[in-house]
PDB file of C-alpha atoms in Angstrom:
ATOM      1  CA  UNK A   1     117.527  20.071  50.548  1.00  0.00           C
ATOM      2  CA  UNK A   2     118.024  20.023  47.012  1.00  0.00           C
ATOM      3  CA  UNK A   3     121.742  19.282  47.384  1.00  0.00           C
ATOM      4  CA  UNK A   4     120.671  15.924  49.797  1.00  0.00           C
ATOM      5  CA  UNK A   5     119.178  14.657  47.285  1.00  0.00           C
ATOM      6  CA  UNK A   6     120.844  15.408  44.325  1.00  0.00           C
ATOM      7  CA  UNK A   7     123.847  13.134  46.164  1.00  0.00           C
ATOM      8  CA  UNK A   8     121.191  11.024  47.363  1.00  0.00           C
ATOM      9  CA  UNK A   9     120.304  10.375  43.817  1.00  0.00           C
ATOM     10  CA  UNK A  10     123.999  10.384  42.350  1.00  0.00           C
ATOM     11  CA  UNK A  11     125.249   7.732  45.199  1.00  0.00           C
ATOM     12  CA  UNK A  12     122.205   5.510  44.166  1.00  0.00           C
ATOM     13  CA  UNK A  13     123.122   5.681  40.398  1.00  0.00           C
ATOM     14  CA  UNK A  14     126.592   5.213  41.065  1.00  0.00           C
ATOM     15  CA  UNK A  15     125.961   2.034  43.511  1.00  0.00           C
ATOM     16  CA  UNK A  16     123.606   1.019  40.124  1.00  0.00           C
ATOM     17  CA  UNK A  17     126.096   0.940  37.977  1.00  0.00           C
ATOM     18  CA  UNK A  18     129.064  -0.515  40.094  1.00  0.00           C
ATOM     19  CA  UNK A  19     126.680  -3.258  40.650  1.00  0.00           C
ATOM     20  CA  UNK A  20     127.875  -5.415  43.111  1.00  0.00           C
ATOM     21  CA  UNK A  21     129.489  -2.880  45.118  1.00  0.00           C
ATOM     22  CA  UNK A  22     132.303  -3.511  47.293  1.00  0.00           C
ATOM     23  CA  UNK A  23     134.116  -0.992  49.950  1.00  0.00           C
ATOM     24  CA  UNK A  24     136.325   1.026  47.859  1.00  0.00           C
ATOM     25  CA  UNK A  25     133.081   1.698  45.294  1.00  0.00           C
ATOM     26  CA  UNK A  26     130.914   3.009  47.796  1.00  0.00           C
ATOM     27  CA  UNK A  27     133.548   5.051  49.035  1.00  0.00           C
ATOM     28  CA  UNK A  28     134.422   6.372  45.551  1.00  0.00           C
ATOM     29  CA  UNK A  29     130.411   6.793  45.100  1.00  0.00           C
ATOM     30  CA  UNK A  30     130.124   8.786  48.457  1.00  0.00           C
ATOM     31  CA  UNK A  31     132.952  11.571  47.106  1.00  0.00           C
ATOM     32  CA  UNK A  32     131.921  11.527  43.139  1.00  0.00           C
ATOM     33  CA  UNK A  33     128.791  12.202  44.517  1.00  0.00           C
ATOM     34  CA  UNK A  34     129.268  15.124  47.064  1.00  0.00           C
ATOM     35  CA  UNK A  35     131.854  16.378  44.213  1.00  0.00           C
ATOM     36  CA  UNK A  36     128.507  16.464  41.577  1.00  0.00           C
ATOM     37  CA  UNK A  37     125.763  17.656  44.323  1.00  0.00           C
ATOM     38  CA  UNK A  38     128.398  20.571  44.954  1.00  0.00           C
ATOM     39  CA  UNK A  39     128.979  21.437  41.011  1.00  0.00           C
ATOM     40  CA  UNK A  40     125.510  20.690  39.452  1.00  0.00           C
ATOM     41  CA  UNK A  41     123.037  20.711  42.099  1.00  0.00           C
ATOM     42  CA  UNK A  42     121.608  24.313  40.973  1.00  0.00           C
ATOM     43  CA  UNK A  43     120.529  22.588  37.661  1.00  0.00           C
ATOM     44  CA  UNK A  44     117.931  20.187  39.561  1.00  0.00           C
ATOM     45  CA  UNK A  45     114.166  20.532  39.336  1.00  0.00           C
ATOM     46  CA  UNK A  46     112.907  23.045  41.724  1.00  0.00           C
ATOM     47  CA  UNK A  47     110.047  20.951  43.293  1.00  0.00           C
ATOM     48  CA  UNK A  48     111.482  17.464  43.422  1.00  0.00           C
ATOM     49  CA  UNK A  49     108.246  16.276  45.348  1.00  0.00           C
ATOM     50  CA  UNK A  50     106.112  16.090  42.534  1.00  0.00           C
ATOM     51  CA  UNK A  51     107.746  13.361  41.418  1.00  0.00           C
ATOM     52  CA  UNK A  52     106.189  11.407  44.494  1.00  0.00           C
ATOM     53  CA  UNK A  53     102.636  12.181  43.472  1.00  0.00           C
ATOM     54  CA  UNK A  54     101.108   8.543  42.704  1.00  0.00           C
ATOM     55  CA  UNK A  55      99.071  10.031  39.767  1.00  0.00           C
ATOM     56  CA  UNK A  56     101.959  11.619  38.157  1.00  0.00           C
ATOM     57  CA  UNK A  57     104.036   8.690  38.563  1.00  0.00           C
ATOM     58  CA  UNK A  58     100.601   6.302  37.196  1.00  0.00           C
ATOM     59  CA  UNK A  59     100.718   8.586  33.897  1.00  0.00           C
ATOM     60  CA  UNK A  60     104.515   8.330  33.581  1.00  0.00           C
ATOM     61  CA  UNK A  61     103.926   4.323  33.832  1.00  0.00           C
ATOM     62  CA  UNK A  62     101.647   4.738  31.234  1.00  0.00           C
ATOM     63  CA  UNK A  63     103.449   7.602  28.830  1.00  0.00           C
ATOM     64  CA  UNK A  64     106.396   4.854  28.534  1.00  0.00           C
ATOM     65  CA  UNK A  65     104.588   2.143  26.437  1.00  0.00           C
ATOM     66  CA  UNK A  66     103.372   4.865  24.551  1.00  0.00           C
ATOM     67  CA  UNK A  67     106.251   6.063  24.015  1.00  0.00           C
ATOM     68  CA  UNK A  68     107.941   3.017  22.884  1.00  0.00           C
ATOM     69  CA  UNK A  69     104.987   2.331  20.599  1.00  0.00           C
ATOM     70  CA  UNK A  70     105.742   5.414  18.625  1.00  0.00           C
ATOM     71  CA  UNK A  71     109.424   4.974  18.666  1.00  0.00           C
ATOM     72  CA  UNK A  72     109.164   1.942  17.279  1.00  0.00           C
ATOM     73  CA  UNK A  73     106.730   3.175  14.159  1.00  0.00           C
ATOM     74  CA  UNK A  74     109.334   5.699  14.167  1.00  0.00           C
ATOM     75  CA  UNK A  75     112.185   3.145  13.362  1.00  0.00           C
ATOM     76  CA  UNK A  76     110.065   1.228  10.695  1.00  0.00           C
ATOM     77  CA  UNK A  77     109.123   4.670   9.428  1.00  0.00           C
ATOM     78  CA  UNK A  78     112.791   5.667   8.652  1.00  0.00           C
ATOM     79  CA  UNK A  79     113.560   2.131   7.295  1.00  0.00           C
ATOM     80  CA  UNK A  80     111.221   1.995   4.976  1.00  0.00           C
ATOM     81  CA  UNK A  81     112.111   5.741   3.663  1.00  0.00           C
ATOM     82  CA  UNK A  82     115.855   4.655   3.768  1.00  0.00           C
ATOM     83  CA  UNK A  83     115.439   1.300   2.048  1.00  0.00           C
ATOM     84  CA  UNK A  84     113.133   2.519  -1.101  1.00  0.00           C
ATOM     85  CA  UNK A  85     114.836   2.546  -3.756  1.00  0.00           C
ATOM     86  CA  UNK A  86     113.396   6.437  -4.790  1.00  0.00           C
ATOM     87  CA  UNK A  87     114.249   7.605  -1.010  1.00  0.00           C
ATOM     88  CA  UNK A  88     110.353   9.020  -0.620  1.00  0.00           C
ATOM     89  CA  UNK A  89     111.099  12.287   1.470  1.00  0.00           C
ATOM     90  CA  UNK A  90     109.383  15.588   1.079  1.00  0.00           C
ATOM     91  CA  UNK A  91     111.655  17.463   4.161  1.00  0.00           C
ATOM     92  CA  UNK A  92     111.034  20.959   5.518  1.00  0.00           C
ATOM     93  CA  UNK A  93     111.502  22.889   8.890  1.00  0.00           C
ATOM     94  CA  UNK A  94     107.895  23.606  10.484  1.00  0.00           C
ATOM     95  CA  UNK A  95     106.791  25.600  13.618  1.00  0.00           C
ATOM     96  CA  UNK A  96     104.594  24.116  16.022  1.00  0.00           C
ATOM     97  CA  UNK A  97     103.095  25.186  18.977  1.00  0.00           C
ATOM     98  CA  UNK A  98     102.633  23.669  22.420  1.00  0.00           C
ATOM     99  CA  UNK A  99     100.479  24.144  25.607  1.00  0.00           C
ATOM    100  CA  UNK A 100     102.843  23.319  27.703  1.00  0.00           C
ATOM    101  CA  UNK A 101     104.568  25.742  30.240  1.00  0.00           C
ATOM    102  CA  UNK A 102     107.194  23.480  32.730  1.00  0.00           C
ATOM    103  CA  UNK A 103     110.548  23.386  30.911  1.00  0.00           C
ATOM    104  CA  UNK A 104     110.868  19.361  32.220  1.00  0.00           C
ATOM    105  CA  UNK A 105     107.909  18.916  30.138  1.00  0.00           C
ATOM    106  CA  UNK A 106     108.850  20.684  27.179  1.00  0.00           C
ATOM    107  CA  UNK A 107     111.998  19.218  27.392  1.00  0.00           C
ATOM    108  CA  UNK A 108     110.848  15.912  27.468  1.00  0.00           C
ATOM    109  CA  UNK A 109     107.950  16.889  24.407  1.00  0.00           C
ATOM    110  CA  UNK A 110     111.417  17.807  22.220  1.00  0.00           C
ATOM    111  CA  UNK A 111     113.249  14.855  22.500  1.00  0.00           C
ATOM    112  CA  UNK A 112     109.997  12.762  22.562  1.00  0.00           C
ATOM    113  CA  UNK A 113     109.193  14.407  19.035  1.00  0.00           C
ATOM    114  CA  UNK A 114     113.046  13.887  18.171  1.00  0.00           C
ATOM    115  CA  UNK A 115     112.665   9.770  18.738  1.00  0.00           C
ATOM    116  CA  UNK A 116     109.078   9.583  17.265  1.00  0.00           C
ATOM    117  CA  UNK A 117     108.251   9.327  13.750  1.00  0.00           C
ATOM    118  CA  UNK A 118     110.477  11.466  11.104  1.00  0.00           C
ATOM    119  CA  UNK A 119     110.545  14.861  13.550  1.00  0.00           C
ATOM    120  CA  UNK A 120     113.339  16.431  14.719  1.00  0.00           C
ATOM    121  CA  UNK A 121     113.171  19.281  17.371  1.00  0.00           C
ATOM    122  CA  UNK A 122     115.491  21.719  15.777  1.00  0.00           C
ATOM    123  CA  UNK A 123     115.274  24.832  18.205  1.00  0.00           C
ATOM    124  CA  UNK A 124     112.683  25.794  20.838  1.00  0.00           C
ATOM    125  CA  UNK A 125     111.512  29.766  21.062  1.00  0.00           C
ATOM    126  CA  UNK A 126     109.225  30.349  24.339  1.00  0.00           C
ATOM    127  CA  UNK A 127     105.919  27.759  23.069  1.00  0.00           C
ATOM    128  CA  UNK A 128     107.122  27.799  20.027  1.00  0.00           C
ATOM    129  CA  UNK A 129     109.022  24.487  18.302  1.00  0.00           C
ATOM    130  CA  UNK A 130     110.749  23.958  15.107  1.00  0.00           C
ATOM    131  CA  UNK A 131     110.725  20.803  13.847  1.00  0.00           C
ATOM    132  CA  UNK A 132     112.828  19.285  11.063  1.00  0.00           C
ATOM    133  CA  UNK A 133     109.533  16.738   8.969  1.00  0.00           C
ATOM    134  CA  UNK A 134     110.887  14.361   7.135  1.00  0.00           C
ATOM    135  CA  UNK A 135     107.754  13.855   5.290  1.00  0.00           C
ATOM    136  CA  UNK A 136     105.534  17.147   5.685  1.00  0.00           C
ATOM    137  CA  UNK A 137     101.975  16.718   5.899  1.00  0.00           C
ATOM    138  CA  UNK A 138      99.329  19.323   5.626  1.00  0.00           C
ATOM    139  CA  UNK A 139      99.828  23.011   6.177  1.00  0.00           C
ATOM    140  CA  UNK A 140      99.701  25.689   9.279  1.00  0.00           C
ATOM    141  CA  UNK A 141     101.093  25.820  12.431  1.00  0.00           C
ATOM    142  CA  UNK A 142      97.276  24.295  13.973  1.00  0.00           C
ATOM    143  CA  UNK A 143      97.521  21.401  11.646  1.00  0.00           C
ATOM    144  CA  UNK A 144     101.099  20.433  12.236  1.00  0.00           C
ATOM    145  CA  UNK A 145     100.987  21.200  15.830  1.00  0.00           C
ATOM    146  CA  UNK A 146      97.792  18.713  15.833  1.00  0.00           C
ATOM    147  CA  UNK A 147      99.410  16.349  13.905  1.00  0.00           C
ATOM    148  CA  UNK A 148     103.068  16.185  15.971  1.00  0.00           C
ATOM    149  CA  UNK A 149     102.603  17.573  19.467  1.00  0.00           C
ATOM    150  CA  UNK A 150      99.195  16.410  20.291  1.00  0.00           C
ATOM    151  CA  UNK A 151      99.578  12.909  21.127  1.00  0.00           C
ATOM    152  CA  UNK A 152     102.245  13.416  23.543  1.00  0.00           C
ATOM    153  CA  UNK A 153     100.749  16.689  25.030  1.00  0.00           C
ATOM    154  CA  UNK A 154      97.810  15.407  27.331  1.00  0.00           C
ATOM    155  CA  UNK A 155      99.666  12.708  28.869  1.00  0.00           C
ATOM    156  CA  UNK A 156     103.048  15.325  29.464  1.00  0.00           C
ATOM    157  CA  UNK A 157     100.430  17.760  30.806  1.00  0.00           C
ATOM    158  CA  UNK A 158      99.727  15.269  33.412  1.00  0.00           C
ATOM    159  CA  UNK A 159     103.208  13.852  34.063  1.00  0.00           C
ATOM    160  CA  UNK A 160     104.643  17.489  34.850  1.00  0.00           C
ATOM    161  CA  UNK A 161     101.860  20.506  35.275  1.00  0.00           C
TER     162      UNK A 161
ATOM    163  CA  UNK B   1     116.585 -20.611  25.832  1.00  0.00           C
ATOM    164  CA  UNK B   2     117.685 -17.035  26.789  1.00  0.00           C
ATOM    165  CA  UNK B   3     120.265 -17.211  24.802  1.00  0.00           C
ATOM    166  CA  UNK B   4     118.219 -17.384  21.466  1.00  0.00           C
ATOM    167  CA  UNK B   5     115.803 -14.782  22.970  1.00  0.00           C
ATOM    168  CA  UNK B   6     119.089 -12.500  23.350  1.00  0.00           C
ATOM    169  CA  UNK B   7     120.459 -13.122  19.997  1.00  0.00           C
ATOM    170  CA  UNK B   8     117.393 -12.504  18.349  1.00  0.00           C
ATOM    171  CA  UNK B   9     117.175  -9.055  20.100  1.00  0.00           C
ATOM    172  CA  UNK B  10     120.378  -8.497  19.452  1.00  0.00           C
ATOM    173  CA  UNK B  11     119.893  -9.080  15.962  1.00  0.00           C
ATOM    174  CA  UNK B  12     116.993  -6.931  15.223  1.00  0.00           C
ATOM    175  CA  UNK B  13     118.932  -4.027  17.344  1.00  0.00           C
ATOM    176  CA  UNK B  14     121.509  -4.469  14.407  1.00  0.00           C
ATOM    177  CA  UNK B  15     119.389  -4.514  12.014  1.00  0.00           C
ATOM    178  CA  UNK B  16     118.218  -0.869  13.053  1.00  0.00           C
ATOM    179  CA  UNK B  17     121.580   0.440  13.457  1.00  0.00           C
ATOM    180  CA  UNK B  18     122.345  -0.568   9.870  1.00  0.00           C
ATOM    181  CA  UNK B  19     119.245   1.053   8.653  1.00  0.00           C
ATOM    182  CA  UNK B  20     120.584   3.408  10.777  1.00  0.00           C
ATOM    183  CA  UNK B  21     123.743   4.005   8.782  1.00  0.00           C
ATOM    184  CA  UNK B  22     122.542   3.067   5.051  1.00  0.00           C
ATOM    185  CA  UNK B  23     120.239   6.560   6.448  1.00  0.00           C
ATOM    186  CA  UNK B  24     123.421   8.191   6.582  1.00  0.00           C
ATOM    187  CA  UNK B  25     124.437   7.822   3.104  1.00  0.00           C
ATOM    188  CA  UNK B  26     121.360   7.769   1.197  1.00  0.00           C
ATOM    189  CA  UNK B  27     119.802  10.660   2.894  1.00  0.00           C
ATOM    190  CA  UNK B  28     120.636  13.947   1.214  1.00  0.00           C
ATOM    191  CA  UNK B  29     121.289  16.392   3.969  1.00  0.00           C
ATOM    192  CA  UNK B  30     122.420  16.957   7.423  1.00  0.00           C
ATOM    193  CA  UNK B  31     118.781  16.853   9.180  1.00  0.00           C
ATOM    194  CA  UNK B  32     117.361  14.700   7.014  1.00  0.00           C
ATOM    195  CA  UNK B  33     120.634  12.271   8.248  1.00  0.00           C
ATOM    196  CA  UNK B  34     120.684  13.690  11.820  1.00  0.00           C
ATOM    197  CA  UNK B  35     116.871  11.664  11.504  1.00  0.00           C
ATOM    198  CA  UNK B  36     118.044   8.146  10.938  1.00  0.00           C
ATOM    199  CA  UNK B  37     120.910   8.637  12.721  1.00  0.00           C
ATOM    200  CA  UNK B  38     119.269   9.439  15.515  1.00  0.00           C
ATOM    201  CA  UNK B  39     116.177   7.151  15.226  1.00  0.00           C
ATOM    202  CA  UNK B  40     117.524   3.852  14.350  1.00  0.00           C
ATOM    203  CA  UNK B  41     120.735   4.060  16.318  1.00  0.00           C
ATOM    204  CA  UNK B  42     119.032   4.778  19.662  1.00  0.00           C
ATOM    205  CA  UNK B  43     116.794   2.043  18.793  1.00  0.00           C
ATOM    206  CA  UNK B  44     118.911  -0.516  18.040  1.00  0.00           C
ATOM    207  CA  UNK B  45     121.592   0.200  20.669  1.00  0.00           C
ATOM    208  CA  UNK B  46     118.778  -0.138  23.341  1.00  0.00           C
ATOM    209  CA  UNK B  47     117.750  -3.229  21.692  1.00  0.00           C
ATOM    210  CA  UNK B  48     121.466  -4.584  21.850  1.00  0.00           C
ATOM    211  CA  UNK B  49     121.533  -3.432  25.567  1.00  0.00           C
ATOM    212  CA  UNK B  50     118.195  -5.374  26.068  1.00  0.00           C
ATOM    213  CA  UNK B  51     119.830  -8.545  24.405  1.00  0.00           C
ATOM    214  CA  UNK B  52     122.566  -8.429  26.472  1.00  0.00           C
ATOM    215  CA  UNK B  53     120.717  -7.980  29.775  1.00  0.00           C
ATOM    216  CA  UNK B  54     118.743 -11.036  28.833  1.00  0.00           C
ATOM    217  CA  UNK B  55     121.972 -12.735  28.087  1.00  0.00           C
ATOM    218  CA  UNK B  56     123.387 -11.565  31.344  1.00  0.00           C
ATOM    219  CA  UNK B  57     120.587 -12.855  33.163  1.00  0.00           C
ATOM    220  CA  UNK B  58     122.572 -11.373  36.407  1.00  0.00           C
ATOM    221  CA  UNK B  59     121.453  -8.391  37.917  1.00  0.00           C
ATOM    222  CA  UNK B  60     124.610  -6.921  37.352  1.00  0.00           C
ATOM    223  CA  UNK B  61     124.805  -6.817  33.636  1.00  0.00           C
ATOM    224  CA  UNK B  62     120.983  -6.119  33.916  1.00  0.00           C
ATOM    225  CA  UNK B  63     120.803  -2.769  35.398  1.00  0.00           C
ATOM    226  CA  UNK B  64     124.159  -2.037  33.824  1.00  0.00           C
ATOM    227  CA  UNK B  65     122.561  -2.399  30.705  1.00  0.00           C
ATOM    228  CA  UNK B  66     119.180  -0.920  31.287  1.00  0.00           C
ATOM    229  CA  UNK B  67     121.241   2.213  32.670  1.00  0.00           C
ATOM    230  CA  UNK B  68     122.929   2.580  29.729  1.00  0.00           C
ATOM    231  CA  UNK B  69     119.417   2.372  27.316  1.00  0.00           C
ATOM    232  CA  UNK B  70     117.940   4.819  29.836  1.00  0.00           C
ATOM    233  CA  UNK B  71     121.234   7.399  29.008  1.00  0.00           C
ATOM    234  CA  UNK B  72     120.978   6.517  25.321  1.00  0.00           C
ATOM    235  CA  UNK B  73     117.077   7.574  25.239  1.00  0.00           C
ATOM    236  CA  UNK B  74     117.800  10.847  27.019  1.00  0.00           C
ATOM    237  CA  UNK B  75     121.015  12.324  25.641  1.00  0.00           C
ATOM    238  CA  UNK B  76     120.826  10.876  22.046  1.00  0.00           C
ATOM    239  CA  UNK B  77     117.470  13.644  21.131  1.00  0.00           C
ATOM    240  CA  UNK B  78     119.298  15.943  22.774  1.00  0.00           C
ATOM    241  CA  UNK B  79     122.696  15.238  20.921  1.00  0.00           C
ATOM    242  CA  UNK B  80     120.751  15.422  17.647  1.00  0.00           C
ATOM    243  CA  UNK B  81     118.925  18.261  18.499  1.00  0.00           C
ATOM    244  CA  UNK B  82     122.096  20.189  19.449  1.00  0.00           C
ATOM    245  CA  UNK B  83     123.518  19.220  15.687  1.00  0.00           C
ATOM    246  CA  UNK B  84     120.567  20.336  14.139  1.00  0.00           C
ATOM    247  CA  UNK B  85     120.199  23.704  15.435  1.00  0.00           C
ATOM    248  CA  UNK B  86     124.453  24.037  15.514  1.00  0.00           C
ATOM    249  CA  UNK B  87     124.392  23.294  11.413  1.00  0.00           C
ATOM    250  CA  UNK B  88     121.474  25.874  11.027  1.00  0.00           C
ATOM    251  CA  UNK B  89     123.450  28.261  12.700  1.00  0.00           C
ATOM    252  CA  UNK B  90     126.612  28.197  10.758  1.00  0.00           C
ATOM    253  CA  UNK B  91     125.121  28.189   7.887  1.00  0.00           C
ATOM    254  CA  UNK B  92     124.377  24.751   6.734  1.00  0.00           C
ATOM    255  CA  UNK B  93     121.997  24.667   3.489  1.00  0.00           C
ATOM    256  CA  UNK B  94     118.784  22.062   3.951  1.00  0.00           C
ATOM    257  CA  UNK B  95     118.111  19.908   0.376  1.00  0.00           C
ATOM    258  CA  UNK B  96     117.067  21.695  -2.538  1.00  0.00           C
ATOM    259  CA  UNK B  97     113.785  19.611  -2.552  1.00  0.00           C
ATOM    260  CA  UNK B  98     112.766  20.754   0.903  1.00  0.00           C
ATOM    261  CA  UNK B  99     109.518  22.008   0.842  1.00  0.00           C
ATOM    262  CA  UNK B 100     109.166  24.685   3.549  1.00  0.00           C
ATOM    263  CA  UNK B 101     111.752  26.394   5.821  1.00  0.00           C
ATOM    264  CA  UNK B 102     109.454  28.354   8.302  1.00  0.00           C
ATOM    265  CA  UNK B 103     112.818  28.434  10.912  1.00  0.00           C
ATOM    266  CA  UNK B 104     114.630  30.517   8.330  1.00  0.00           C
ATOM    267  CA  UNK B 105     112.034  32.725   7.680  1.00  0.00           C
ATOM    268  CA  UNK B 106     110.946  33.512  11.192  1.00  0.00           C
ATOM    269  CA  UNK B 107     114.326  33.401  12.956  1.00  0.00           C
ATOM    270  CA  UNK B 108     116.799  34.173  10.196  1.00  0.00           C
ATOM    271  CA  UNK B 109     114.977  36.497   7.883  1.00  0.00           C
ATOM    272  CA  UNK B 110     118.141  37.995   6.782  1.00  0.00           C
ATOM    273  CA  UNK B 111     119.168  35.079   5.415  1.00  0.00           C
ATOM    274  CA  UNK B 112     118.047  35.181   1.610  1.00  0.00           C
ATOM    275  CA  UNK B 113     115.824  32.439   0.833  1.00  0.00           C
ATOM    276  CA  UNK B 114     118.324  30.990  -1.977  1.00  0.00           C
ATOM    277  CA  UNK B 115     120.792  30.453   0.322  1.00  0.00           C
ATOM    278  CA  UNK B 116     118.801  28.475   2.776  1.00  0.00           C
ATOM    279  CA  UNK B 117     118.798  25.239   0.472  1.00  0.00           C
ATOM    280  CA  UNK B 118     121.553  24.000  -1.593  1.00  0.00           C
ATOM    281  CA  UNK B 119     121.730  24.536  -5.493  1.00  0.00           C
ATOM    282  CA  UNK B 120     120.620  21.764  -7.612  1.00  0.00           C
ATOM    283  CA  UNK B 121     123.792  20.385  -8.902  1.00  0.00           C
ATOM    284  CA  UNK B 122     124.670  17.258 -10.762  1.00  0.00           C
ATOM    285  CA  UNK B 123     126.134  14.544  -7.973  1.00  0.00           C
ATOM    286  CA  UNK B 124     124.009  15.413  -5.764  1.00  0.00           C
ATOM    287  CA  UNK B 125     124.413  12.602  -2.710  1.00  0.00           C
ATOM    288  CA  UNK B 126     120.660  11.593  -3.160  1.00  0.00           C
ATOM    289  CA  UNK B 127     121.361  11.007  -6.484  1.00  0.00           C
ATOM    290  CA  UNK B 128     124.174   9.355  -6.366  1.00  0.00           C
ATOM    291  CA  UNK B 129     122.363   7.084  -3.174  1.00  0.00           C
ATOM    292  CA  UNK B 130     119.740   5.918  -6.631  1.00  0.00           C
ATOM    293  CA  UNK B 131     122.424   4.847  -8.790  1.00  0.00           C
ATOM    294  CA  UNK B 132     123.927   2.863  -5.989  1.00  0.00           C
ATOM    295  CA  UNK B 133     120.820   1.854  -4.807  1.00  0.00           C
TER     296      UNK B 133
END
């Protein structure tokens, strides 16, 4: 089951990006993708049919805008740290801790905190989270786990438990 | 029409690659540079990709390039996280003006706390970022 549709999923990619696909591609696509499904199929998510859920699906719809919103302060964030002339940065390594139990959705917290504004997911131990701050704020795990984790929490909690 | 739209996306995408790389060379230390790096490149590549799907205006340079911002957003965290935890590993020092190291403390207590940040030396990249600057 898994395996089906792992190559389902790999053909469809493949047809994707051979876009407008001819004989030969979707031959080509139909062994690349038996060849992955055989190889890598063990590393797909266990219970594929939550992804079908129309409420997890709404609040994925909704987590990418929000996403984007904070990737973008992100950018301007960095610019303006890179572009002043005294380089404002007061960097450390802090530990933060996260709800979350799914390893999808603590995968996807790391590298949302990695694209969002001057935090870098440095190493992940059980809930706990290292982050890399560009700019440290405040003090304690509680307040830097409310400042960086938070907003992406609820709506991850959602999407994947 | 579209192709002012793409150019303009395009050029902001550039933009945030360049802020990308002056990052690289005015920041003072791996993570702090891992940061931009990985911030304004993924950025402005997707932006680029964006431009040139609007370009395109053909569905197949559009889902080619919305693929490929789709790949970028997923492996580029990863990629940066995997350098960041690599460097701490072997040993690489975080800037001597870091304020608070709680990963060596917790995970690598036997690493003395002097050796966790670089030495303040004369040269320094940050301060030789100012002068340029």
């Amino acid at each position: 089951m898994k395996q089906l549709l792992c190559i389902v999923f790999t053909f469809g990619l493949w047809v994707a990006l051979t876009w407008t696909p001819g004989v030969a591609d979707v031959f080509v696509g139909v062994v690349v993708a038996l060849l992955v499904a055989t190889l890598l199929s063990h590393i797909y998510p266990d219970n594929p049919h939550k992804a079908l859920d129309p409420r997890r699906v709404f609040w994925f719809l909704v987590y990418i805008p929000y996403f984007l919103f904070y990737c973008v302060r992100a950018n301007l964030d960095v610019a303006y740290r890179v572009l002043h002339p005294d380089v404002p940065i007061r960097p450390g390594i802090v530990k933060v801790r996260t709800k979350l139990e799914s390893e999808m959705a603590k995968t996807f917290l790391a590298n949302s905190i990695t694209l969002t504004p001057g935090t870098l997911t440095v190493d992940i131990d059980g809930s706990d989270l290292y982050i890399h701050w560009i700019n440290v704020v405040g003090e304690g795990v509680e307040e830097h786990s409310a400042l960086i984790v938070r907003r992406f929490e609820k709506l991850l909690r959602r999407i994947f438990e | 029409m579209n192709e002012t739209a793409a150019q303009i996306i395009i050029g902001v995408g550039l933009a945030f690659d360049l802020f990308g790389c002056i990052g690289l060379v005015r920041l003072p230390d791996v993570y702090n540079r891992v940061q931009a790096a990985t911030k304004c490149v993924t950025l402005g590549t997707c932006f680029i990709l964006l431009g040139t799907a609007v370009y395109g205006m053909s569905a197949a340079m559009g889902i080619k390039a919305m693929l490929c911002a789709v790949f970028i957003l997923l492996t580029s965290p990863v990629a940066a996280h995997a350098i960041a935890r690599g460097a701490y590993k072997s040993g690489v020092r975080l800037w001597e003006g870091s304020v608070v190291d709680l990963y060596g403390e917790e995970k690598h207590p036997s690493r003395p706390p002097d050796e966790r940040t670089e030495p303040a030396q004369a040269g320094e990249t940050l301060g030789a970022g100012r002068e340029s600057g």
